[in-house]
Amino acid sequence: MDHFLYKDGALCAEDVPVADIAAQVGTPFYLYSSATLLSHFKAMDDALAWSDHLVCFAMKSLSNQAVLKLLGDAGAGMDVVSAGEYKRARAAGVPGDRIVFSGVGKTREEMRIALEGGIRQFNVESEPEMAALSDVATSLGVVAPITVRVNPDVDAKTHAKIATGKAENKFGIPISRAREVYAMAAALPGLQVVGIDVHIGSQLTDLDPFGLAYDKVAELTETLRADGHTITRLDLGGGLGIPYRAGNDHPPTPAAYGKLVQEKVGHLGCEIEVEPGRLLTGNAGLLVAQVIYVKQGEDRQFLILDAAMNDLIRPAMYEAHHDIIPVVQPAPGVDPVQYDIVGPVCESGDTFAKHRTMTPLQDGALVAFRSAGAYGAVMASEYNSRPLIPEVLVQGDQFAVIRARPTFDEMINRDTIPEWL
Ligand SMILES: *Cc1c(COP(=O)(O)O)cnc(C)c1O
């Protein structure tokens, strides 16, 4: 469900024609819908209504502060993976007691920043990290609430680069070693065990791997309680997949996921946390681009866009599919053609789609990549010295640039040429 629909032949974001925004902002740009973000958040929040719960938005998927404020004001917590994300969330007004800190390589400096600023919990991923956190908390004279992230060794059946719950992955502590690690936590000063954390991967389109993982978490909860630990909170991670092919992909709904969670761990009486990223943001964003040239190749036609892999790296990095649609609704009865859709960057990997069936387009036409809200803008770079592209947020009939396009001078003046050159 999203709010990017054709109205009178023009693609609109909520009530604003995308072409109007393009005329004011220039292309390419990211475009987010507030109503879509909020409805996705509400779907997950409602799915857990049976429990005492907190939906912690995995802000690495889309970390613009306007989006953080929108979701934070709606009651979301945040899942952060760096001090930079922690500071961004706080700058957007999210209180520390709604922020959980994940990640395999938290530095002592990052721990200090979060402990001083206020934090709901650290999700600890290794024994050395636990020892470091104990040290930092003790030296500050505070107690750090923790869960231990366990690796349940289940196959998330997703792309290898975004699977995190197999024994071969760098994430979490093997669930077979959980008891000794919790014993270590209980013995260290400055730490307070509050629960268990698990996150098995991203873009899961089947509930079964979640079920397997949550069964193991439920069993571990009972074991750890019998060992004398206080387990009152289960952080069940993110990862629920979204439809990338409109009309063809049918991932499980948040409601079905919420029901599974209730079945698997509801009887334990724990507070539930989840960390959805893509689910909230993926289909709440478009990447809008313009056709620079239609180029005839030996055996195919190329649609060369002004957006490139530096702006949206998912196709190059994960072989990801994005629906790409024209901003002017195709007239009925026009025969479609096939294009390879590419960007201007000097790499063959700068290909968004091959043999894509589209309505015929001319130079200057606008197109929109659907499902570009998650892991889009946040993964962008200035490769080929292409300035980062702007982000725009729509709400009803209004829109605002929430990150401006840097000028060429702003981009190149970040370099410093040493005096001795
Ligand atoms: C990336 C990540 C998430 C979010 O994953 P999505 O697939 O975007 O929901 C949640 N928790 C942790 C620990 C992560 O690393």
PDB file of C-alpha atoms in Angstrom, residues 108-306:
ATOM      1  CA  ARG A 108      34.039   2.629  23.401  1.00  0.00           C
ATOM      2  CA  GLU A 109      33.486   6.194  22.235  1.00  0.00           C
ATOM      3  CA  GLU A 110      30.117   5.218  20.758  1.00  0.00           C
ATOM      4  CA  MET A 111      29.161   3.468  24.001  1.00  0.00           C
ATOM      5  CA  ARG A 112      30.099   6.560  25.998  1.00  0.00           C
ATOM      6  CA  ILE A 113      28.021   8.847  23.766  1.00  0.00           C
ATOM      7  CA  ALA A 114      24.939   6.633  24.113  1.00  0.00           C
ATOM      8  CA  LEU A 115      25.349   6.085  27.866  1.00  0.00           C
ATOM      9  CA  GLU A 116      25.769   9.795  28.537  1.00  0.00           C
ATOM     10  CA  GLY A 117      22.882  10.736  26.252  1.00  0.00           C
ATOM     11  CA  GLY A 118      20.498   8.024  27.450  1.00  0.00           C
ATOM     12  CA  ILE A 119      19.757   4.677  25.867  1.00  0.00           C
ATOM     13  CA  ARG A 120      17.051   2.022  26.110  1.00  0.00           C
ATOM     14  CA  GLN A 121      19.457  -0.881  25.622  1.00  0.00           C
ATOM     15  CA  PHE A 122      22.568  -2.102  23.887  1.00  0.00           C
ATOM     16  CA  ASN A 123      22.233  -5.255  21.813  1.00  0.00           C
ATOM     17  CA  VAL A 124      25.612  -6.822  22.574  1.00  0.00           C
ATOM     18  CA  GLU A 125      27.144  -9.044  19.902  1.00  0.00           C
ATOM     19  CA  SER A 126      30.328 -10.490  21.433  1.00  0.00           C
ATOM     20  CA  GLU A 127      32.184 -11.125  24.698  1.00  0.00           C
ATOM     21  CA  PRO A 128      34.880  -8.498  24.051  1.00  0.00           C
ATOM     22  CA  GLU A 129      32.162  -5.947  23.329  1.00  0.00           C
ATOM     23  CA  MET A 130      30.462  -6.907  26.584  1.00  0.00           C
ATOM     24  CA  ALA A 131      33.702  -6.451  28.531  1.00  0.00           C
ATOM     25  CA  ALA A 132      34.278  -3.058  26.910  1.00  0.00           C
ATOM     26  CA  LEU A 133      30.735  -1.905  27.696  1.00  0.00           C
ATOM     27  CA  SER A 134      31.134  -3.008  31.311  1.00  0.00           C
ATOM     28  CA  ASP A 135      34.320  -0.946  31.488  1.00  0.00           C
ATOM     29  CA  VAL A 136      32.823   2.163  29.940  1.00  0.00           C
ATOM     30  CA  ALA A 137      29.639   2.013  32.034  1.00  0.00           C
ATOM     31  CA  THR A 138      31.619   1.463  35.248  1.00  0.00           C
ATOM     32  CA  SER A 139      33.957   4.347  34.514  1.00  0.00           C
ATOM     33  CA  LEU A 140      30.940   6.618  33.953  1.00  0.00           C
ATOM     34  CA  GLY A 141      29.264   5.306  37.113  1.00  0.00           C
ATOM     35  CA  VAL A 142      26.165   4.133  35.245  1.00  0.00           C
ATOM     36  CA  VAL A 143      24.499   0.815  34.448  1.00  0.00           C
ATOM     37  CA  ALA A 144      24.092  -0.234  30.812  1.00  0.00           C
ATOM     38  CA  PRO A 145      20.902  -2.184  30.023  1.00  0.00           C
ATOM     39  CA  ILE A 146      21.733  -5.005  27.617  1.00  0.00           C
ATOM     40  CA  THR A 147      20.386  -7.838  25.577  1.00  0.00           C
ATOM     41  CA  VAL A 148      22.687 -10.335  23.901  1.00  0.00           C
ATOM     42  CA  ARG A 149      22.147 -10.806  20.195  1.00  0.00           C
ATOM     43  CA  VAL A 150      22.014 -14.524  19.562  1.00  0.00           C
ATOM     44  CA  ASN A 151      22.699 -16.116  16.212  1.00  0.00           C
ATOM     45  CA  PRO A 152      20.110 -18.897  15.867  1.00  0.00           C
ATOM     46  CA  ASP A 153      21.752 -20.489  12.814  1.00  0.00           C
ATOM     47  CA  VAL A 154      18.670 -20.385  10.600  1.00  0.00           C
ATOM     48  CA  ASP A 155      18.623 -19.800   6.871  1.00  0.00           C
ATOM     49  CA  ALA A 156      16.707 -16.590   6.168  1.00  0.00           C
ATOM     50  CA  LYS A 157      16.359 -17.614   2.494  1.00  0.00           C
ATOM     51  CA  THR A 158      17.210 -14.151   1.285  1.00  0.00           C
ATOM     52  CA  HIS A 159      20.073 -12.608  -0.743  1.00  0.00           C
ATOM     53  CA  ALA A 160      23.442 -13.768   0.683  1.00  0.00           C
ATOM     54  CA  LYS A 161      24.569 -10.174   1.314  1.00  0.00           C
ATOM     55  CA  ILE A 162      21.622  -9.490   3.632  1.00  0.00           C
ATOM     56  CA  ALA A 163      21.376 -12.822   5.498  1.00  0.00           C
ATOM     57  CA  THR A 164      22.648 -12.444   9.069  1.00  0.00           C
ATOM     58  CA  GLY A 165      21.368 -15.408  11.079  1.00  0.00           C
ATOM     59  CA  LYS A 166      23.591 -18.278   9.874  1.00  0.00           C
ATOM     60  CA  ALA A 167      26.558 -19.547  11.886  1.00  0.00           C
ATOM     61  CA  GLU A 168      28.883 -18.335   9.092  1.00  0.00           C
ATOM     62  CA  ASN A 169      27.704 -14.699   9.489  1.00  0.00           C
ATOM     63  CA  LYS A 170      29.583 -12.222  11.673  1.00  0.00           C
ATOM     64  CA  PHE A 171      26.470 -11.344  13.692  1.00  0.00           C
ATOM     65  CA  GLY A 172      25.537 -12.295  17.245  1.00  0.00           C
ATOM     66  CA  ILE A 173      26.695 -15.006  19.593  1.00  0.00           C
ATOM     67  CA  PRO A 174      26.098 -18.644  18.637  1.00  0.00           C
ATOM     68  CA  ILE A 175      22.933 -19.616  20.454  1.00  0.00           C
ATOM     69  CA  SER A 176      24.715 -22.745  21.707  1.00  0.00           C
ATOM     70  CA  ARG A 177      27.059 -20.469  23.732  1.00  0.00           C
ATOM     71  CA  ALA A 178      24.314 -18.162  25.019  1.00  0.00           C
ATOM     72  CA  ARG A 179      24.232 -19.570  28.578  1.00  0.00           C
ATOM     73  CA  GLU A 180      27.937 -18.946  29.239  1.00  0.00           C
ATOM     74  CA  VAL A 181      27.719 -15.473  27.736  1.00  0.00           C
ATOM     75  CA  TYR A 182      24.736 -14.551  29.924  1.00  0.00           C
ATOM     76  CA  ALA A 183      26.631 -15.900  32.922  1.00  0.00           C
ATOM     77  CA  MET A 184      29.522 -13.609  31.982  1.00  0.00           C
ATOM     78  CA  ALA A 185      27.102 -10.651  31.707  1.00  0.00           C
ATOM     79  CA  ALA A 186      25.673 -11.353  35.152  1.00  0.00           C
ATOM     80  CA  ALA A 187      29.162 -11.398  36.640  1.00  0.00           C
ATOM     81  CA  LEU A 188      30.356  -8.137  35.084  1.00  0.00           C
ATOM     82  CA  PRO A 189      29.821  -4.786  36.833  1.00  0.00           C
ATOM     83  CA  GLY A 190      27.954  -1.983  35.097  1.00  0.00           C
ATOM     84  CA  LEU A 191      25.651  -4.225  33.064  1.00  0.00           C
ATOM     85  CA  GLN A 192      22.012  -5.117  33.541  1.00  0.00           C
ATOM     86  CA  VAL A 193      20.600  -7.969  31.483  1.00  0.00           C
ATOM     87  CA  VAL A 194      17.089  -7.102  30.285  1.00  0.00           C
ATOM     88  CA  GLY A 195      16.446  -9.558  27.485  1.00  0.00           C
ATOM     89  CA  ILE A 196      17.406 -11.342  24.292  1.00  0.00           C
ATOM     90  CA  ASP A 197      17.921  -9.977  20.774  1.00  0.00           C
ATOM     91  CA  VAL A 198      17.799 -11.706  17.393  1.00  0.00           C
ATOM     92  CA  HIS A 199      17.855 -10.433  13.786  1.00  0.00           C
ATOM     93  CA  ILE A 200      18.247 -12.974  11.017  1.00  0.00           C
ATOM     94  CA  GLY A 201      18.327 -10.930   7.838  1.00  0.00           C
ATOM     95  CA  SER A 202      16.549  -8.579   5.521  1.00  0.00           C
ATOM     96  CA  GLN A 203      13.881  -8.844   2.815  1.00  0.00           C
ATOM     97  CA  LEU A 204      12.481 -12.120   4.190  1.00  0.00           C
ATOM     98  CA  THR A 205       9.480 -13.124   2.101  1.00  0.00           C
ATOM     99  CA  ASP A 206       8.547 -16.218   4.100  1.00  0.00           C
ATOM    100  CA  LEU A 207       7.551 -16.414   7.778  1.00  0.00           C
ATOM    101  CA  ASP A 208       9.133 -19.839   8.373  1.00  0.00           C
ATOM    102  CA  PRO A 209      12.679 -18.619   9.163  1.00  0.00           C
ATOM    103  CA  PHE A 210      11.222 -16.129  11.672  1.00  0.00           C
ATOM    104  CA  GLY A 211       9.245 -18.990  13.235  1.00  0.00           C
ATOM    105  CA  LEU A 212      12.340 -21.179  13.570  1.00  0.00           C
ATOM    106  CA  ALA A 213      14.345 -18.354  15.113  1.00  0.00           C
ATOM    107  CA  TYR A 214      11.601 -17.283  17.520  1.00  0.00           C
ATOM    108  CA  ASP A 215      11.089 -20.882  18.695  1.00  0.00           C
ATOM    109  CA  LYS A 216      14.752 -20.937  19.642  1.00  0.00           C
ATOM    110  CA  VAL A 217      14.447 -17.576  21.402  1.00  0.00           C
ATOM    111  CA  ALA A 218      11.434 -18.823  23.380  1.00  0.00           C
ATOM    112  CA  GLU A 219      13.321 -21.907  24.494  1.00  0.00           C
ATOM    113  CA  LEU A 220      16.350 -19.832  25.415  1.00  0.00           C
ATOM    114  CA  THR A 221      14.152 -17.473  27.450  1.00  0.00           C
ATOM    115  CA  GLU A 222      12.994 -20.373  29.639  1.00  0.00           C
ATOM    116  CA  THR A 223      16.550 -21.724  29.972  1.00  0.00           C
ATOM    117  CA  LEU A 224      18.007 -18.355  30.963  1.00  0.00           C
ATOM    118  CA  ARG A 225      15.198 -17.703  33.438  1.00  0.00           C
ATOM    119  CA  ALA A 226      15.906 -21.080  35.017  1.00  0.00           C
ATOM    120  CA  ASP A 227      19.547 -19.982  35.270  1.00  0.00           C
ATOM    121  CA  GLY A 228      18.354 -16.976  37.273  1.00  0.00           C
ATOM    122  CA  HIS A 229      18.489 -14.225  34.648  1.00  0.00           C
ATOM    123  CA  THR A 230      15.794 -11.584  34.296  1.00  0.00           C
ATOM    124  CA  ILE A 231      14.456 -11.782  30.765  1.00  0.00           C
ATOM    125  CA  THR A 232      11.660  -9.250  30.361  1.00  0.00           C
ATOM    126  CA  ARG A 233      12.284  -7.968  26.852  1.00  0.00           C
ATOM    127  CA  LEU A 234      12.601  -9.695  23.486  1.00  0.00           C
ATOM    128  CA  ASP A 235      14.018  -7.721  20.569  1.00  0.00           C
ATOM    129  CA  LEU A 236      12.983  -9.739  17.521  1.00  0.00           C
ATOM    130  CA  GLY A 237      14.815  -7.699  14.889  1.00  0.00           C
ATOM    131  CA  GLY A 238      13.607  -6.465  11.527  1.00  0.00           C
ATOM    132  CA  GLY A 239      13.716  -8.046   8.125  1.00  0.00           C
ATOM    133  CA  LEU A 240      10.121  -8.458   7.017  1.00  0.00           C
ATOM    134  CA  GLY A 241      10.158  -8.231   3.224  1.00  0.00           C
ATOM    135  CA  ILE A 242       8.218  -5.903   0.954  1.00  0.00           C
ATOM    136  CA  PRO A 243       6.780  -6.272  -2.562  1.00  0.00           C
ATOM    137  CA  TYR A 244       9.297  -4.959  -5.098  1.00  0.00           C
ATOM    138  CA  ARG A 245       7.223  -6.144  -8.086  1.00  0.00           C
ATOM    139  CA  ALA A 246       3.868  -4.443  -7.758  1.00  0.00           C
ATOM    140  CA  GLY A 247       1.104  -7.003  -8.173  1.00  0.00           C
ATOM    141  CA  ASN A 248       3.494  -9.980  -8.312  1.00  0.00           C
ATOM    142  CA  ASP A 249       5.260 -10.120  -4.945  1.00  0.00           C
ATOM    143  CA  HIS A 250       3.132 -11.099  -1.960  1.00  0.00           C
ATOM    144  CA  PRO A 251       5.311 -11.119   1.168  1.00  0.00           C
ATOM    145  CA  PRO A 252       3.633 -11.854   4.513  1.00  0.00           C
ATOM    146  CA  THR A 253       1.695  -8.944   5.981  1.00  0.00           C
ATOM    147  CA  PRO A 254       2.695  -7.246   9.232  1.00  0.00           C
ATOM    148  CA  ALA A 255      -0.540  -8.660  10.700  1.00  0.00           C
ATOM    149  CA  ALA A 256       0.507 -12.242   9.858  1.00  0.00           C
ATOM    150  CA  TYR A 257       3.962 -11.532  11.278  1.00  0.00           C
ATOM    151  CA  GLY A 258       2.444 -10.122  14.493  1.00  0.00           C
ATOM    152  CA  LYS A 259       0.310 -13.223  14.855  1.00  0.00           C
ATOM    153  CA  LEU A 260       3.360 -15.452  14.436  1.00  0.00           C
ATOM    154  CA  VAL A 261       5.204 -13.489  17.117  1.00  0.00           C
ATOM    155  CA  GLN A 262       2.247 -13.915  19.467  1.00  0.00           C
ATOM    156  CA  GLU A 263       2.147 -17.663  18.782  1.00  0.00           C
ATOM    157  CA  LYS A 264       5.862 -18.166  19.318  1.00  0.00           C
ATOM    158  CA  VAL A 265       6.697 -15.874  22.245  1.00  0.00           C
ATOM    159  CA  GLY A 266       3.395 -14.375  23.457  1.00  0.00           C
ATOM    160  CA  HIS A 267       3.164 -16.799  26.392  1.00  0.00           C
ATOM    161  CA  LEU A 268       6.443 -15.538  27.895  1.00  0.00           C
ATOM    162  CA  GLY A 269       4.964 -12.224  29.046  1.00  0.00           C
ATOM    163  CA  CYS A 270       7.876 -10.223  27.677  1.00  0.00           C
ATOM    164  CA  GLU A 271       7.889  -6.735  26.298  1.00  0.00           C
ATOM    165  CA  ILE A 272       8.318  -7.019  22.505  1.00  0.00           C
ATOM    166  CA  GLU A 273      10.589  -4.887  20.353  1.00  0.00           C
ATOM    167  CA  VAL A 274      10.886  -5.127  16.584  1.00  0.00           C
ATOM    168  CA  GLU A 275      13.306  -3.301  14.291  1.00  0.00           C
ATOM    169  CA  PRO A 276      11.698  -2.874  10.867  1.00  0.00           C
ATOM    170  CA  GLY A 277      13.554  -0.717   8.348  1.00  0.00           C
ATOM    171  CA  ARG A 278      12.648  -1.595   4.780  1.00  0.00           C
ATOM    172  CA  LEU A 279       9.058  -2.427   5.752  1.00  0.00           C
ATOM    173  CA  LEU A 280       8.432   1.171   6.812  1.00  0.00           C
ATOM    174  CA  THR A 281      10.454   3.012   4.185  1.00  0.00           C
ATOM    175  CA  GLY A 282      10.920   0.845   1.078  1.00  0.00           C
ATOM    176  CA  ASN A 283       7.629   1.484  -0.626  1.00  0.00           C
ATOM    177  CA  ALA A 284       7.331   4.972   0.840  1.00  0.00           C
ATOM    178  CA  GLY A 285       9.963   6.358  -1.542  1.00  0.00           C
ATOM    179  CA  LEU A 286      10.545   6.948  -5.240  1.00  0.00           C
ATOM    180  CA  LEU A 287      13.717   7.852  -7.074  1.00  0.00           C
ATOM    181  CA  VAL A 288      12.714  10.276  -9.817  1.00  0.00           C
ATOM    182  CA  ALA A 289      15.017  10.592 -12.827  1.00  0.00           C
ATOM    183  CA  GLN A 290      15.015  11.952 -16.343  1.00  0.00           C
ATOM    184  CA  VAL A 291      15.903  10.272 -19.613  1.00  0.00           C
ATOM    185  CA  ILE A 292      19.018  11.964 -21.022  1.00  0.00           C
ATOM    186  CA  TYR A 293      19.282   9.921 -24.206  1.00  0.00           C
ATOM    187  CA  VAL A 294      17.620   7.000 -25.893  1.00  0.00           C
ATOM    188  CA  LYS A 295      20.598   5.228 -27.465  1.00  0.00           C
ATOM    189  CA  GLN A 296      20.438   2.576 -30.155  1.00  0.00           C
ATOM    190  CA  GLY A 297      22.915  -0.275 -29.495  1.00  0.00           C
ATOM    191  CA  GLU A 298      23.833  -3.222 -31.719  1.00  0.00           C
ATOM    192  CA  ASP A 299      20.933  -5.377 -30.575  1.00  0.00           C
ATOM    193  CA  ARG A 300      19.108  -3.283 -28.000  1.00  0.00           C
ATOM    194  CA  GLN A 301      18.010   0.159 -26.982  1.00  0.00           C
ATOM    195  CA  PHE A 302      19.459   1.879 -23.948  1.00  0.00           C
ATOM    196  CA  LEU A 303      17.551   4.316 -21.821  1.00  0.00           C
ATOM    197  CA  ILE A 304      20.300   6.508 -20.370  1.00  0.00           C
ATOM    198  CA  LEU A 305      19.084   8.255 -17.208  1.00  0.00           C
ATOM    199  CA  ASP A 306      20.488  11.113 -15.154  1.00  0.00           C
TER     200      ASP A 306
END
